[in-house]
């Protein structure tokens, strides 16, 4: 697996282009977020999405799917965001949260029939730079495994675990700064948010 070392305070434009070209070619990559490392692909590429689902043993008909967006404007293309939800997103994003929102019809075939989508805008310049440069959200799943433990915090351990999965590239930002995943909040009824999972982010009801 090829390793590209990059820092959120100084993004290497050449490495960013390499990663984005891999995404455009339908290849999943491993990249940093503001919580744990994630496996991501172009969310509009059905074959790439199916690849990630196979890697993580996700049944897209039953499991929750989330996308990483560059900003709220990009998220609004793929999720229906009313005024109350917009105010909440503006308050908490970018940050370690996944907000469940009503899905828009612009999502790809793998989302067909799904009424909800998770929206993530990490407080990590590399993650949002990927979505910005790609021009699409990244379907995203945490790069961990059943017995990963603290190994999931280390890019070299993550790369080693997924080396035979068909993923050929990892962006190395160093050791994760958090042992917790994102906090998941259901905003499908924006007047009554529901915390589904408490993670790194602190959400006030």
Short mmCIF file of C-alpha atoms in Angstrom, two decimals:
data_model
loop_
_atom_site.label_atom_id
_atom_site.label_comp_id
_atom_site.label_asym_id
_atom_site.label_seq_id
_atom_site.Cartn_x
_atom_site.Cartn_y
_atom_site.Cartn_z
CA UNK A 1 0.00 0.00 0.00
CA UNK A 2 1.34 3.41 -0.97
CA UNK A 3 1.67 5.90 1.88
CA UNK A 4 1.33 9.65 1.37
CA UNK A 5 2.39 11.63 4.42
CA UNK A 6 0.40 14.80 4.71
CA UNK A 7 -0.33 17.34 7.40
CA UNK A 8 -3.61 19.28 7.80
CA UNK A 9 -1.70 22.52 8.34
CA UNK A 10 0.29 22.08 5.12
CA UNK A 11 -1.54 20.03 2.51
CA UNK A 12 0.71 18.71 -0.25
CA UNK A 13 -1.13 19.58 -3.48
CA UNK A 14 0.70 16.86 -5.45
CA UNK A 15 -0.31 14.18 -2.95
CA UNK A 16 -3.86 15.55 -2.86
CA UNK A 17 -4.07 15.20 -6.65
CA UNK A 18 -2.82 11.60 -6.43
CA UNK A 19 -5.48 10.74 -3.85
CA UNK A 20 -8.28 12.47 -5.75
CA UNK A 21 -7.29 10.76 -9.01
CA UNK A 22 -7.47 7.41 -7.20
CA UNK A 23 -10.97 8.29 -6.02
CA UNK A 24 -12.01 9.35 -9.52
CA UNK A 25 -10.74 6.03 -10.85
CA UNK A 26 -13.10 4.25 -8.48
CA UNK A 27 -10.47 3.20 -5.96
CA UNK A 28 -11.08 3.45 -2.20
CA UNK A 29 -8.44 5.11 -0.04
CA UNK A 30 -7.72 5.37 3.68
CA UNK A 31 -7.60 8.92 5.00
CA UNK A 32 -7.65 10.82 8.31
CA UNK A 33 -10.62 12.49 9.94
CA UNK A 34 -11.02 14.37 13.22
CA UNK A 35 -11.77 11.06 14.95
CA UNK A 36 -10.39 7.79 13.51
CA UNK A 37 -8.96 6.89 10.12
CA UNK A 38 -11.62 6.15 7.52
CA UNK A 39 -11.99 4.19 4.31
CA UNK A 40 -13.49 6.43 1.66
CA UNK A 41 -14.47 6.42 -2.00
CA UNK A 42 -16.37 8.61 -4.42
CA UNK A 43 -19.92 8.36 -3.06
CA UNK A 44 -21.33 8.68 -6.59
CA UNK A 45 -19.40 5.67 -7.89
CA UNK A 46 -21.60 2.63 -7.24
CA UNK A 47 -18.86 0.09 -7.89
CA UNK A 48 -16.51 1.83 -5.45
CA UNK A 49 -19.24 2.00 -2.81
CA UNK A 50 -19.93 -1.71 -3.23
CA UNK A 51 -16.19 -2.37 -2.81
CA UNK A 52 -16.15 -0.62 0.56
CA UNK A 53 -19.29 -2.46 1.62
CA UNK A 54 -17.52 -5.76 0.86
CA UNK A 55 -14.37 -4.72 2.73
CA UNK A 56 -16.35 -3.76 5.85
CA UNK A 57 -19.02 -6.49 5.49
CA UNK A 58 -21.71 -3.83 5.20
CA UNK A 59 -25.10 -4.70 3.74
CA UNK A 60 -26.15 -1.38 2.17
CA UNK A 61 -29.80 -2.46 2.34
CA UNK A 62 -29.65 -2.72 6.12
CA UNK A 63 -26.65 -0.82 7.43
CA UNK A 64 -26.38 2.89 7.97
CA UNK A 65 -24.34 4.71 5.30
CA UNK A 66 -22.66 8.07 5.72
CA UNK A 67 -20.83 10.51 3.49
CA UNK A 68 -18.09 13.04 4.18
CA UNK A 69 -18.77 16.43 2.62
CA UNK A 70 -16.63 19.49 2.06
CA UNK A 71 -19.16 21.84 3.64
CA UNK A 72 -22.87 22.32 4.29
CA UNK A 73 -23.45 23.56 0.74
CA UNK A 74 -22.20 20.26 -0.68
CA UNK A 75 -24.19 18.32 1.93
CA UNK A 76 -27.38 20.15 0.90
CA UNK A 77 -27.14 18.58 -2.57
CA UNK A 78 -27.45 15.07 -1.12
CA UNK A 79 -29.58 15.58 1.99
CA UNK A 80 -32.71 17.59 2.71
CA UNK A 81 -31.80 20.23 5.28
CA UNK A 82 -34.56 22.42 6.70
CA UNK A 83 -33.97 25.66 8.58
CA UNK A 84 -33.74 24.06 12.05
CA UNK A 85 -31.34 21.38 10.81
CA UNK A 86 -29.25 24.03 9.05
CA UNK A 87 -28.88 26.00 12.29
CA UNK A 88 -27.72 22.86 14.12
CA UNK A 89 -25.24 21.96 11.38
CA UNK A 90 -23.87 25.52 11.40
CA UNK A 91 -23.36 25.30 15.17
CA UNK A 92 -21.60 21.93 15.29
CA UNK A 93 -19.82 21.55 11.95
CA UNK A 94 -17.08 21.08 11.04
CA UNK A 95 -16.63 18.68 13.93
CA UNK A 96 -16.75 15.07 15.14
CA UNK A 97 -20.42 14.51 14.39
CA UNK A 98 -22.50 12.45 11.99
CA UNK A 99 -25.97 13.90 11.44
CA UNK A 100 -28.69 11.63 10.06
CA UNK A 101 -30.84 13.59 7.63
CA UNK A 102 -33.53 12.80 5.06
CA UNK A 103 -31.81 11.62 1.88
CA UNK A 104 -32.15 13.53 -1.38
CA UNK A 105 -32.83 11.79 -4.70
CA UNK A 106 -29.38 12.82 -5.97
CA UNK A 107 -27.66 10.01 -4.06
CA UNK A 108 -26.39 7.07 -6.17
CA UNK A 109 -28.09 3.76 -6.86
CA UNK A 110 -26.68 2.02 -3.81
CA UNK A 111 -28.73 4.45 -1.67
CA UNK A 112 -31.92 3.72 -3.63
CA UNK A 113 -34.89 3.23 -1.35
CA UNK A 114 -33.08 4.66 1.66
CA UNK A 115 -34.80 7.55 3.34
CA UNK A 116 -31.84 8.67 5.41
CA UNK A 117 -28.17 9.47 4.96
CA UNK A 118 -25.46 10.32 7.45
CA UNK A 119 -23.71 13.63 6.82
CA UNK A 120 -20.20 14.20 8.14
CA UNK A 121 -18.06 17.33 7.82
CA UNK A 122 -14.92 16.56 9.84
CA UNK A 123 -12.79 19.22 11.45
CA UNK A 124 -9.82 17.95 9.45
CA UNK A 125 -8.46 19.92 6.51
CA UNK A 126 -7.33 16.83 4.62
CA UNK A 127 -10.77 15.18 4.75
CA UNK A 128 -12.59 18.29 3.57
CA UNK A 129 -9.91 19.04 0.94
CA UNK A 130 -10.53 15.60 -0.59
CA UNK A 131 -14.27 16.25 -0.88
CA UNK A 132 -13.65 19.74 -2.23
CA UNK A 133 -11.16 18.63 -4.88
CA UNK A 134 -13.22 15.60 -5.86
CA UNK A 135 -16.35 17.72 -6.15
CA UNK A 136 -18.41 14.92 -4.57
CA UNK A 137 -18.86 13.54 -1.07
CA UNK A 138 -16.88 10.49 0.02
CA UNK A 139 -18.79 7.46 1.18
CA UNK A 140 -16.99 6.79 4.44
CA UNK A 141 -16.59 3.97 6.95
CA UNK A 142 -14.27 3.86 9.95
CA UNK A 143 -11.04 1.97 9.22
CA UNK A 144 -11.25 -0.36 12.18
CA UNK A 145 -11.85 -4.08 12.66
CA UNK A 146 -13.22 -6.38 15.35
CA UNK A 147 -10.04 -6.71 17.42
CA UNK A 148 -8.33 -3.52 16.25
CA UNK A 149 -8.06 -1.83 19.67
CA UNK A 150 -5.40 0.87 19.76
CA UNK A 151 -3.99 -0.40 16.44
CA UNK A 152 -6.74 1.51 14.64
CA UNK A 153 -5.09 4.72 15.87
CA UNK A 154 -1.83 4.01 14.03
CA UNK A 155 -1.71 4.57 10.25
CA UNK A 156 0.92 1.87 9.73
CA UNK A 157 -1.24 -0.70 11.57
CA UNK A 158 -4.32 0.35 9.60
CA UNK A 159 -2.39 0.06 6.32
CA UNK A 160 -1.09 -3.37 7.28
CA UNK A 161 -4.53 -4.68 8.18
CA UNK A 162 -6.15 -3.55 4.92
CA UNK A 163 -3.19 -4.27 2.61
CA UNK A 164 -4.93 -7.23 0.93
CA UNK A 165 -8.35 -5.60 0.66
CA UNK A 166 -7.80 -3.87 -2.68
CA UNK A 167 -6.99 -0.50 -1.08
CA UNK A 168 -3.72 0.79 -2.50
CA UNK A 169 -3.32 4.18 -0.83
CA UNK A 170 -3.32 5.67 2.65
CA UNK A 171 -2.88 9.30 3.66
CA UNK A 172 -0.76 9.29 6.82
CA UNK A 173 -1.52 12.19 9.15
CA UNK A 174 0.13 10.49 12.12
CA UNK A 175 -1.46 8.81 15.12
CA UNK A 176 -5.14 9.59 15.69
CA UNK A 177 -5.75 12.16 18.38
CA UNK A 178 -9.00 10.48 19.49
CA UNK A 179 -9.93 6.94 20.48
CA UNK A 180 -13.61 7.71 19.95
CA UNK A 181 -15.72 7.70 16.77
CA UNK A 182 -18.03 10.54 15.82
CA UNK A 183 -21.18 11.32 17.77
CA UNK A 184 -24.26 10.31 15.76
CA UNK A 185 -27.35 12.53 15.98
CA UNK A 186 -30.66 11.77 14.25
CA UNK A 187 -31.97 14.99 12.69
CA UNK A 188 -34.67 13.46 10.50
CA UNK A 189 -37.07 15.38 12.73
CA UNK A 190 -35.02 18.49 13.28
CA UNK A 191 -37.38 19.74 15.98
CA UNK A 192 -36.49 16.72 18.14
CA UNK A 193 -32.84 15.63 17.68
CA UNK A 194 -31.97 12.20 19.05
CA UNK A 195 -28.46 11.13 20.08
CA UNK A 196 -27.91 7.67 18.59
CA UNK A 197 -24.30 7.26 19.70
CA UNK A 198 -22.17 9.36 22.01
CA UNK A 199 -18.66 9.72 20.64
CA UNK A 200 -16.04 12.43 20.57
CA UNK A 201 -18.48 15.28 19.98
CA UNK A 202 -20.59 16.70 22.81
CA UNK A 203 -24.12 17.43 21.62
CA UNK A 204 -26.61 19.38 23.73
CA UNK A 205 -30.29 18.52 23.30
#
